[in-house]
Amino acid sequence: EDQVTQSPEALRLQEGESSSLNCSYTVSGLRGLFWYRQDPGKGPEFLFTLYSAGEEKEKERLKATLTKKESFLHITAPNPEDSATYLCAVQGWTGNQFYFGTGTSLTVIP
Amino acid sequence: DTAVSQTPKYLVTQMGNDKSIKCEQNLGHDTMYWYKQDSKKFLKIMFSYNNKELIINETVPNRFSPKSPDKAHLNLHINSLELGDSAVYFCASSQTSGTNEQFFGPGTRLTVL
């Protein structure tokens, strides 16, 4: 069964303290792995798509990496504006199903 | 310009009522989705429509019925609302060719009293 597990569930960082969020997945043929950011009261905002093991994508302080079993979202020198819930989703080749993880709630303290 | 829009943003209603949520996308995408996000923030897909045809129905009670009048619109009608239907409902769209990422609307917070 396709599924996605994210860890940690919640993370508190001091401003400037770098860290990584984890997304472990099992899927019958990976079509794509997606990272989203969700702010309170809003819809998820697309960040990255990764397609194959070894692929990396960067955007400002964020860098996403992918292996055959997991993805990491690295946050370098975060500031309070980076506080949000980060969601990971996978899509398999068997259909249009997207499976989301339960997210990591990130709080960056000034 | 709003890419994916939903109305209403908030919906408060009594048990047993029937209600609808509307969604529109102006991205030219060919696939639209409805998701339910529960109190623990877990996003679960409910329906997917590709070119006005239903292609996913993930064990959703038949009180929920999606309607797609055209590629740019996907509405969700809910009959006989129950307390457990209280959640945030998100509409999303994607293009099946290309990078395939989904773009989400702002959500509709449904509260059933």
PDB file of C-alpha atoms in Angstrom:
ATOM      1  CA  GLU A   1       0.000   0.000   0.000  1.00  0.00           C
ATOM      2  CA  ASP A   2       1.298   3.430  -0.947  1.00  0.00           C
ATOM      3  CA  GLN A   3       2.022   5.621   2.076  1.00  0.00           C
ATOM      4  CA  VAL A   4       3.996   8.607   3.274  1.00  0.00           C
ATOM      5  CA  THR A   5       5.460   9.230   6.751  1.00  0.00           C
ATOM      6  CA  GLN A   6       6.927  12.556   7.800  1.00  0.00           C
ATOM      7  CA  SER A   7       9.159  13.278  10.773  1.00  0.00           C
ATOM      8  CA  PRO A   8       9.433  14.992  13.081  1.00  0.00           C
ATOM      9  CA  GLU A   9       5.793  15.907  13.669  1.00  0.00           C
ATOM     10  CA  ALA A  10       6.859  19.262  15.078  1.00  0.00           C
ATOM     11  CA  LEU A  11      10.169  21.135  15.093  1.00  0.00           C
ATOM     12  CA  ARG A  12      11.207  24.292  16.921  1.00  0.00           C
ATOM     13  CA  LEU A  13      14.350  26.050  15.732  1.00  0.00           C
ATOM     14  CA  GLN A  14      16.165  29.170  16.745  1.00  0.00           C
ATOM     15  CA  GLU A  15      16.530  31.710  13.960  1.00  0.00           C
ATOM     16  CA  GLY A  16      19.615  30.746  11.957  1.00  0.00           C
ATOM     17  CA  GLU A  17      19.645  27.120  13.196  1.00  0.00           C
ATOM     18  CA  SER A  18      19.675  24.824  10.129  1.00  0.00           C
ATOM     19  CA  SER A  19      17.876  21.478  10.140  1.00  0.00           C
ATOM     20  CA  SER A  20      16.232  18.833   7.947  1.00  0.00           C
ATOM     21  CA  LEU A  21      12.734  17.437   7.633  1.00  0.00           C
ATOM     22  CA  ASN A  22      12.235  13.829   6.586  1.00  0.00           C
ATOM     23  CA  CYS A  23       9.677  12.208   4.282  1.00  0.00           C
ATOM     24  CA  SER A  24       9.744   8.411   4.003  1.00  0.00           C
ATOM     25  CA  TYR A  25       7.596   6.791   1.359  1.00  0.00           C
ATOM     26  CA  THR A  26       6.507   3.517  -0.139  1.00  0.00           C
ATOM     27  CA  VAL A  27       4.899   3.627  -3.550  1.00  0.00           C
ATOM     28  CA  SER A  28       4.508   1.196  -6.413  1.00  0.00           C
ATOM     29  CA  GLY A  29       6.568   3.147  -8.939  1.00  0.00           C
ATOM     30  CA  LEU A  30       7.330   6.763  -8.119  1.00  0.00           C
ATOM     31  CA  ARG A  31       6.001   9.251 -10.613  1.00  0.00           C
ATOM     32  CA  GLY A  32       6.882  12.249  -8.465  1.00  0.00           C
ATOM     33  CA  LEU A  33       7.523  13.422  -4.914  1.00  0.00           C
ATOM     34  CA  PHE A  34       6.203  16.853  -4.021  1.00  0.00           C
ATOM     35  CA  TRP A  35       6.909  19.268  -1.201  1.00  0.00           C
ATOM     36  CA  TYR A  36       4.374  21.861  -0.137  1.00  0.00           C
ATOM     37  CA  ARG A  37       4.266  24.599   2.460  1.00  0.00           C
ATOM     38  CA  GLN A  38       1.005  25.324   4.266  1.00  0.00           C
ATOM     39  CA  ASP A  39       0.390  28.427   6.342  1.00  0.00           C
ATOM     40  CA  PRO A  40      -2.483  28.516   8.883  1.00  0.00           C
ATOM     41  CA  GLY A  41      -5.836  29.087   7.212  1.00  0.00           C
ATOM     42  CA  LYS A  42      -4.451  28.699   3.679  1.00  0.00           C
ATOM     43  CA  GLY A  43      -4.113  26.049   1.034  1.00  0.00           C
ATOM     44  CA  PRO A  44      -0.847  24.174   0.461  1.00  0.00           C
ATOM     45  CA  GLU A  45       1.656  26.110  -1.642  1.00  0.00           C
ATOM     46  CA  PHE A  46       3.798  24.151  -4.081  1.00  0.00           C
ATOM     47  CA  LEU A  47       7.558  24.165  -3.439  1.00  0.00           C
ATOM     48  CA  PHE A  48       9.322  21.350  -5.330  1.00  0.00           C
ATOM     49  CA  THR A  49       8.874  18.266  -7.457  1.00  0.00           C
ATOM     50  CA  LEU A  50      11.488  15.490  -7.449  1.00  0.00           C
ATOM     51  CA  TYR A  51      11.350  12.609  -9.897  1.00  0.00           C
ATOM     52  CA  SER A  52      14.312  10.296  -9.405  1.00  0.00           C
ATOM     53  CA  ALA A  53      16.821   9.244  -6.748  1.00  0.00           C
ATOM     54  CA  GLY A  54      19.767  11.605  -6.560  1.00  0.00           C
ATOM     55  CA  GLU A  55      17.806  14.621  -7.729  1.00  0.00           C
ATOM     56  CA  GLU A  56      18.103  17.898  -5.784  1.00  0.00           C
ATOM     57  CA  LYS A  57      16.192  21.174  -6.043  1.00  0.00           C
ATOM     58  CA  GLU A  58      16.833  24.486  -4.291  1.00  0.00           C
ATOM     59  CA  LYS A  59      14.804  27.602  -3.608  1.00  0.00           C
ATOM     60  CA  GLU A  60      16.146  30.344  -1.367  1.00  0.00           C
ATOM     61  CA  ARG A  61      16.853  28.703   2.035  1.00  0.00           C
ATOM     62  CA  LEU A  62      15.254  25.400   1.079  1.00  0.00           C
ATOM     63  CA  LYS A  63      16.846  22.392  -0.574  1.00  0.00           C
ATOM     64  CA  ALA A  64      15.031  19.148  -1.326  1.00  0.00           C
ATOM     65  CA  THR A  65      16.771  15.843  -1.982  1.00  0.00           C
ATOM     66  CA  LEU A  66      15.478  12.410  -2.962  1.00  0.00           C
ATOM     67  CA  THR A  67      16.601   8.814  -2.461  1.00  0.00           C
ATOM     68  CA  LYS A  68      14.783   5.605  -3.341  1.00  0.00           C
ATOM     69  CA  LYS A  69      13.050   5.521   0.051  1.00  0.00           C
ATOM     70  CA  GLU A  70      12.963   9.059   1.402  1.00  0.00           C
ATOM     71  CA  SER A  71      13.251  12.743   0.772  1.00  0.00           C
ATOM     72  CA  PHE A  72      14.758  15.460   2.898  1.00  0.00           C
ATOM     73  CA  LEU A  73      13.879  19.121   3.026  1.00  0.00           C
ATOM     74  CA  HIS A  74      16.907  21.012   4.298  1.00  0.00           C
ATOM     75  CA  ILE A  75      16.332  24.456   5.739  1.00  0.00           C
ATOM     76  CA  THR A  76      19.443  26.617   5.959  1.00  0.00           C
ATOM     77  CA  ALA A  77      19.572  29.538   8.413  1.00  0.00           C
ATOM     78  CA  PRO A  78      15.782  29.797   8.781  1.00  0.00           C
ATOM     79  CA  ASN A  79      14.009  32.942   9.891  1.00  0.00           C
ATOM     80  CA  PRO A  80      10.547  33.300  11.488  1.00  0.00           C
ATOM     81  CA  GLU A  81       8.954  33.686   8.011  1.00  0.00           C
ATOM     82  CA  ASP A  82       9.799  30.050   7.366  1.00  0.00           C
ATOM     83  CA  SER A  83       7.415  28.962  10.144  1.00  0.00           C
ATOM     84  CA  ALA A  84       4.705  26.807   8.538  1.00  0.00           C
ATOM     85  CA  THR A  85       3.642  23.196   8.081  1.00  0.00           C
ATOM     86  CA  TYR A  86       5.639  21.403   5.406  1.00  0.00           C
ATOM     87  CA  LEU A  87       3.824  18.626   3.569  1.00  0.00           C
ATOM     88  CA  CYS A  88       5.248  15.843   1.459  1.00  0.00           C
ATOM     89  CA  ALA A  89       3.218  13.951  -1.152  1.00  0.00           C
ATOM     90  CA  VAL A  90       3.954  11.119  -3.560  1.00  0.00           C
ATOM     91  CA  GLN A  91       2.333  10.118  -6.783  1.00  0.00           C
ATOM     92  CA  GLY A  92       2.651   6.620  -8.190  1.00  0.00           C
ATOM     93  CA  TRP A  93       2.447   5.538 -11.798  1.00  0.00           C
ATOM     94  CA  THR A  94      -0.729   3.515 -11.229  1.00  0.00           C
ATOM     95  CA  GLY A  95      -3.037   6.485 -11.285  1.00  0.00           C
ATOM     96  CA  ASN A  96      -3.568  10.104 -10.383  1.00  0.00           C
ATOM     97  CA  GLN A  97      -3.569   9.448  -6.649  1.00  0.00           C
ATOM     98  CA  PHE A  98      -1.551  11.785  -4.501  1.00  0.00           C
ATOM     99  CA  TYR A  99      -0.707  10.477  -1.016  1.00  0.00           C
ATOM    100  CA  PHE A 100       0.128  13.142   1.526  1.00  0.00           C
ATOM    101  CA  GLY A 101       2.049  12.795   4.765  1.00  0.00           C
ATOM    102  CA  THR A 102       0.752  14.370   7.963  1.00  0.00           C
ATOM    103  CA  GLY A 103       3.294  17.170   7.756  1.00  0.00           C
ATOM    104  CA  THR A 104       5.985  18.732   9.921  1.00  0.00           C
ATOM    105  CA  SER A 105       4.990  21.853  11.822  1.00  0.00           C
ATOM    106  CA  LEU A 106       8.036  24.141  11.853  1.00  0.00           C
ATOM    107  CA  THR A 107       8.347  27.045  14.257  1.00  0.00           C
ATOM    108  CA  VAL A 108      11.326  29.384  13.973  1.00  0.00           C
ATOM    109  CA  ILE A 109      11.911  31.483  17.066  1.00  0.00           C
ATOM    110  CA  PRO A 110      13.516  34.929  16.691  1.00  0.00           C
TER     111      PRO A 110
ATOM    112  CA  ASP B   1      -5.014  36.784 -10.369  1.00  0.00           C
ATOM    113  CA  THR B   2      -6.435  33.876  -8.356  1.00  0.00           C
ATOM    114  CA  ALA B   3      -5.365  30.535  -9.856  1.00  0.00           C
ATOM    115  CA  VAL B   4      -7.709  28.242  -7.911  1.00  0.00           C
ATOM    116  CA  SER B   5     -10.665  29.796  -6.102  1.00  0.00           C
ATOM    117  CA  GLN B   6     -13.303  28.305  -3.835  1.00  0.00           C
ATOM    118  CA  THR B   7     -16.570  29.594  -2.438  1.00  0.00           C
ATOM    119  CA  PRO B   8     -17.601  29.927   0.251  1.00  0.00           C
ATOM    120  CA  LYS B   9     -14.560  30.243   2.510  1.00  0.00           C
ATOM    121  CA  TYR B  10     -16.619  29.392   5.603  1.00  0.00           C
ATOM    122  CA  LEU B  11     -19.770  27.312   5.813  1.00  0.00           C
ATOM    123  CA  VAL B  12     -21.688  26.698   9.047  1.00  0.00           C
ATOM    124  CA  THR B  13     -24.765  24.523   8.856  1.00  0.00           C
ATOM    125  CA  GLN B  14     -26.985  22.128  10.771  1.00  0.00           C
ATOM    126  CA  MET B  15     -26.879  18.353  10.624  1.00  0.00           C
ATOM    127  CA  GLY B  16     -29.081  16.926   7.917  1.00  0.00           C
ATOM    128  CA  ASN B  17     -28.778  19.909   5.576  1.00  0.00           C
ATOM    129  CA  ASP B  18     -27.514  19.779   1.992  1.00  0.00           C
ATOM    130  CA  LYS B  19     -24.737  22.145   0.914  1.00  0.00           C
ATOM    131  CA  SER B  20     -22.444  22.817  -2.040  1.00  0.00           C
ATOM    132  CA  ILE B  21     -18.915  24.127  -2.399  1.00  0.00           C
ATOM    133  CA  LYS B  22     -17.772  25.617  -5.697  1.00  0.00           C
ATOM    134  CA  CYS B  23     -14.302  25.564  -7.240  1.00  0.00           C
ATOM    135  CA  GLU B  24     -12.883  27.251 -10.304  1.00  0.00           C
ATOM    136  CA  GLN B  25      -9.389  27.235 -11.812  1.00  0.00           C
ATOM    137  CA  ASN B  26      -8.009  29.591 -14.455  1.00  0.00           C
ATOM    138  CA  LEU B  27      -4.747  27.700 -15.048  1.00  0.00           C
ATOM    139  CA  GLY B  28      -6.004  25.748 -18.061  1.00  0.00           C
ATOM    140  CA  HIS B  29      -5.403  22.462 -16.212  1.00  0.00           C
ATOM    141  CA  ASP B  30      -7.172  19.261 -17.267  1.00  0.00           C
ATOM    142  CA  THR B  31      -7.521  17.604 -13.852  1.00  0.00           C
ATOM    143  CA  MET B  32      -9.224  18.849 -10.694  1.00  0.00           C
ATOM    144  CA  TYR B  33      -9.411  17.351  -7.214  1.00  0.00           C
ATOM    145  CA  TRP B  34     -11.243  17.567  -3.913  1.00  0.00           C
ATOM    146  CA  TYR B  35      -9.403  16.917  -0.673  1.00  0.00           C
ATOM    147  CA  LYS B  36     -10.564  16.760   2.927  1.00  0.00           C
ATOM    148  CA  GLN B  37      -8.211  18.009   5.663  1.00  0.00           C
ATOM    149  CA  ASP B  38      -9.107  16.855   9.149  1.00  0.00           C
ATOM    150  CA  SER B  39      -8.307  18.416  12.497  1.00  0.00           C
ATOM    151  CA  LYS B  40      -4.889  16.706  12.507  1.00  0.00           C
ATOM    152  CA  LYS B  41      -4.057  18.427   9.197  1.00  0.00           C
ATOM    153  CA  PHE B  42      -4.075  15.154   7.237  1.00  0.00           C
ATOM    154  CA  LEU B  43      -4.952  15.747   3.590  1.00  0.00           C
ATOM    155  CA  LYS B  44      -6.937  12.914   2.034  1.00  0.00           C
ATOM    156  CA  ILE B  45      -7.997  12.840  -1.578  1.00  0.00           C
ATOM    157  CA  MET B  46     -11.724  12.425  -2.191  1.00  0.00           C
ATOM    158  CA  PHE B  47     -12.245  12.843  -5.915  1.00  0.00           C
ATOM    159  CA  SER B  48     -10.350  13.543  -9.087  1.00  0.00           C
ATOM    160  CA  TYR B  49     -11.814  14.667 -12.400  1.00  0.00           C
ATOM    161  CA  ASN B  50      -9.884  14.538 -15.670  1.00  0.00           C
ATOM    162  CA  ASN B  51     -11.511  16.301 -18.601  1.00  0.00           C
ATOM    163  CA  LYS B  52     -14.888  16.132 -16.837  1.00  0.00           C
ATOM    164  CA  GLU B  53     -14.666  12.410 -16.091  1.00  0.00           C
ATOM    165  CA  LEU B  54     -14.405  10.980 -12.599  1.00  0.00           C
ATOM    166  CA  ILE B  55     -11.216   8.946 -12.235  1.00  0.00           C
ATOM    167  CA  ILE B  56     -10.881   8.581  -8.445  1.00  0.00           C
ATOM    168  CA  ASN B  57     -13.466   8.023  -5.747  1.00  0.00           C
ATOM    169  CA  GLU B  58     -11.580   7.084  -2.608  1.00  0.00           C
ATOM    170  CA  THR B  59     -14.161   5.325  -0.409  1.00  0.00           C
ATOM    171  CA  VAL B  60     -16.129   8.493   0.063  1.00  0.00           C
ATOM    172  CA  PRO B  61     -19.744   8.165   1.279  1.00  0.00           C
ATOM    173  CA  ASN B  62     -22.229   8.561  -1.548  1.00  0.00           C
ATOM    174  CA  ARG B  63     -23.637  11.609   0.266  1.00  0.00           C
ATOM    175  CA  PHE B  64     -20.747  13.413  -1.438  1.00  0.00           C
ATOM    176  CA  SER B  65     -21.207  14.016  -5.150  1.00  0.00           C
ATOM    177  CA  PRO B  66     -18.778  15.944  -7.336  1.00  0.00           C
ATOM    178  CA  LYS B  67     -20.072  17.744 -10.394  1.00  0.00           C
ATOM    179  CA  SER B  68     -17.868  19.107 -13.169  1.00  0.00           C
ATOM    180  CA  PRO B  69     -19.743  21.275 -15.684  1.00  0.00           C
ATOM    181  CA  ASP B  70     -16.517  21.955 -17.600  1.00  0.00           C
ATOM    182  CA  LYS B  71     -12.729  21.597 -17.263  1.00  0.00           C
ATOM    183  CA  ALA B  72     -12.401  24.774 -15.212  1.00  0.00           C
ATOM    184  CA  HIS B  73     -15.021  23.963 -12.568  1.00  0.00           C
ATOM    185  CA  LEU B  74     -15.477  21.171 -10.036  1.00  0.00           C
ATOM    186  CA  ASN B  75     -18.219  21.545  -7.445  1.00  0.00           C
ATOM    187  CA  LEU B  76     -18.823  19.377  -4.391  1.00  0.00           C
ATOM    188  CA  HIS B  77     -22.358  18.702  -3.219  1.00  0.00           C
ATOM    189  CA  ILE B  78     -22.942  17.140   0.177  1.00  0.00           C
ATOM    190  CA  ASN B  79     -26.303  15.654   1.208  1.00  0.00           C
ATOM    191  CA  SER B  80     -27.541  14.975   4.732  1.00  0.00           C
ATOM    192  CA  LEU B  81     -24.568  16.562   6.460  1.00  0.00           C
ATOM    193  CA  GLU B  82     -23.163  14.802   9.534  1.00  0.00           C
ATOM    194  CA  LEU B  83     -21.014  16.049  12.415  1.00  0.00           C
ATOM    195  CA  GLY B  84     -18.060  14.062  11.065  1.00  0.00           C
ATOM    196  CA  ASP B  85     -18.149  16.027   7.836  1.00  0.00           C
ATOM    197  CA  SER B  86     -16.738  19.052   9.670  1.00  0.00           C
ATOM    198  CA  ALA B  87     -13.319  19.718   8.138  1.00  0.00           C
ATOM    199  CA  VAL B  88     -11.532  21.957   5.665  1.00  0.00           C
ATOM    200  CA  TYR B  89     -12.164  21.021   2.049  1.00  0.00           C
ATOM    201  CA  PHE B  90      -9.563  21.931  -0.565  1.00  0.00           C
ATOM    202  CA  CYS B  91      -9.913  22.032  -4.289  1.00  0.00           C
ATOM    203  CA  ALA B  92      -6.798  21.562  -6.428  1.00  0.00           C
ATOM    204  CA  SER B  93      -5.888  21.330 -10.086  1.00  0.00           C
ATOM    205  CA  SER B  94      -3.029  19.942 -12.157  1.00  0.00           C
ATOM    206  CA  GLN B  95      -1.997  19.230 -15.713  1.00  0.00           C
ATOM    207  CA  THR B  96      -1.498  15.521 -16.331  1.00  0.00           C
ATOM    208  CA  SER B  97       1.230  16.147 -18.875  1.00  0.00           C
ATOM    209  CA  GLY B  98       4.358  17.933 -17.733  1.00  0.00           C
ATOM    210  CA  THR B  99       5.488  18.265 -14.137  1.00  0.00           C
ATOM    211  CA  ASN B 100       2.038  17.389 -12.732  1.00  0.00           C
ATOM    212  CA  GLU B 101       2.227  19.370  -9.484  1.00  0.00           C
ATOM    213  CA  GLN B 102      -1.089  20.308  -7.932  1.00  0.00           C
ATOM    214  CA  PHE B 103      -2.157  23.857  -7.136  1.00  0.00           C
ATOM    215  CA  PHE B 104      -4.553  24.310  -4.249  1.00  0.00           C
ATOM    216  CA  GLY B 105      -7.369  26.696  -3.497  1.00  0.00           C
ATOM    217  CA  PRO B 106      -7.672  28.565  -0.187  1.00  0.00           C
ATOM    218  CA  GLY B 107      -9.995  25.976   1.356  1.00  0.00           C
ATOM    219  CA  THR B 108     -13.571  25.927   2.656  1.00  0.00           C
ATOM    220  CA  ARG B 109     -13.993  25.419   6.388  1.00  0.00           C
ATOM    221  CA  LEU B 110     -17.197  23.432   6.904  1.00  0.00           C
ATOM    222  CA  THR B 111     -18.675  23.279  10.392  1.00  0.00           C
ATOM    223  CA  VAL B 112     -21.670  21.018  11.005  1.00  0.00           C
ATOM    224  CA  LEU B 113     -23.579  21.746  14.208  1.00  0.00           C
TER     225      LEU B 113
END
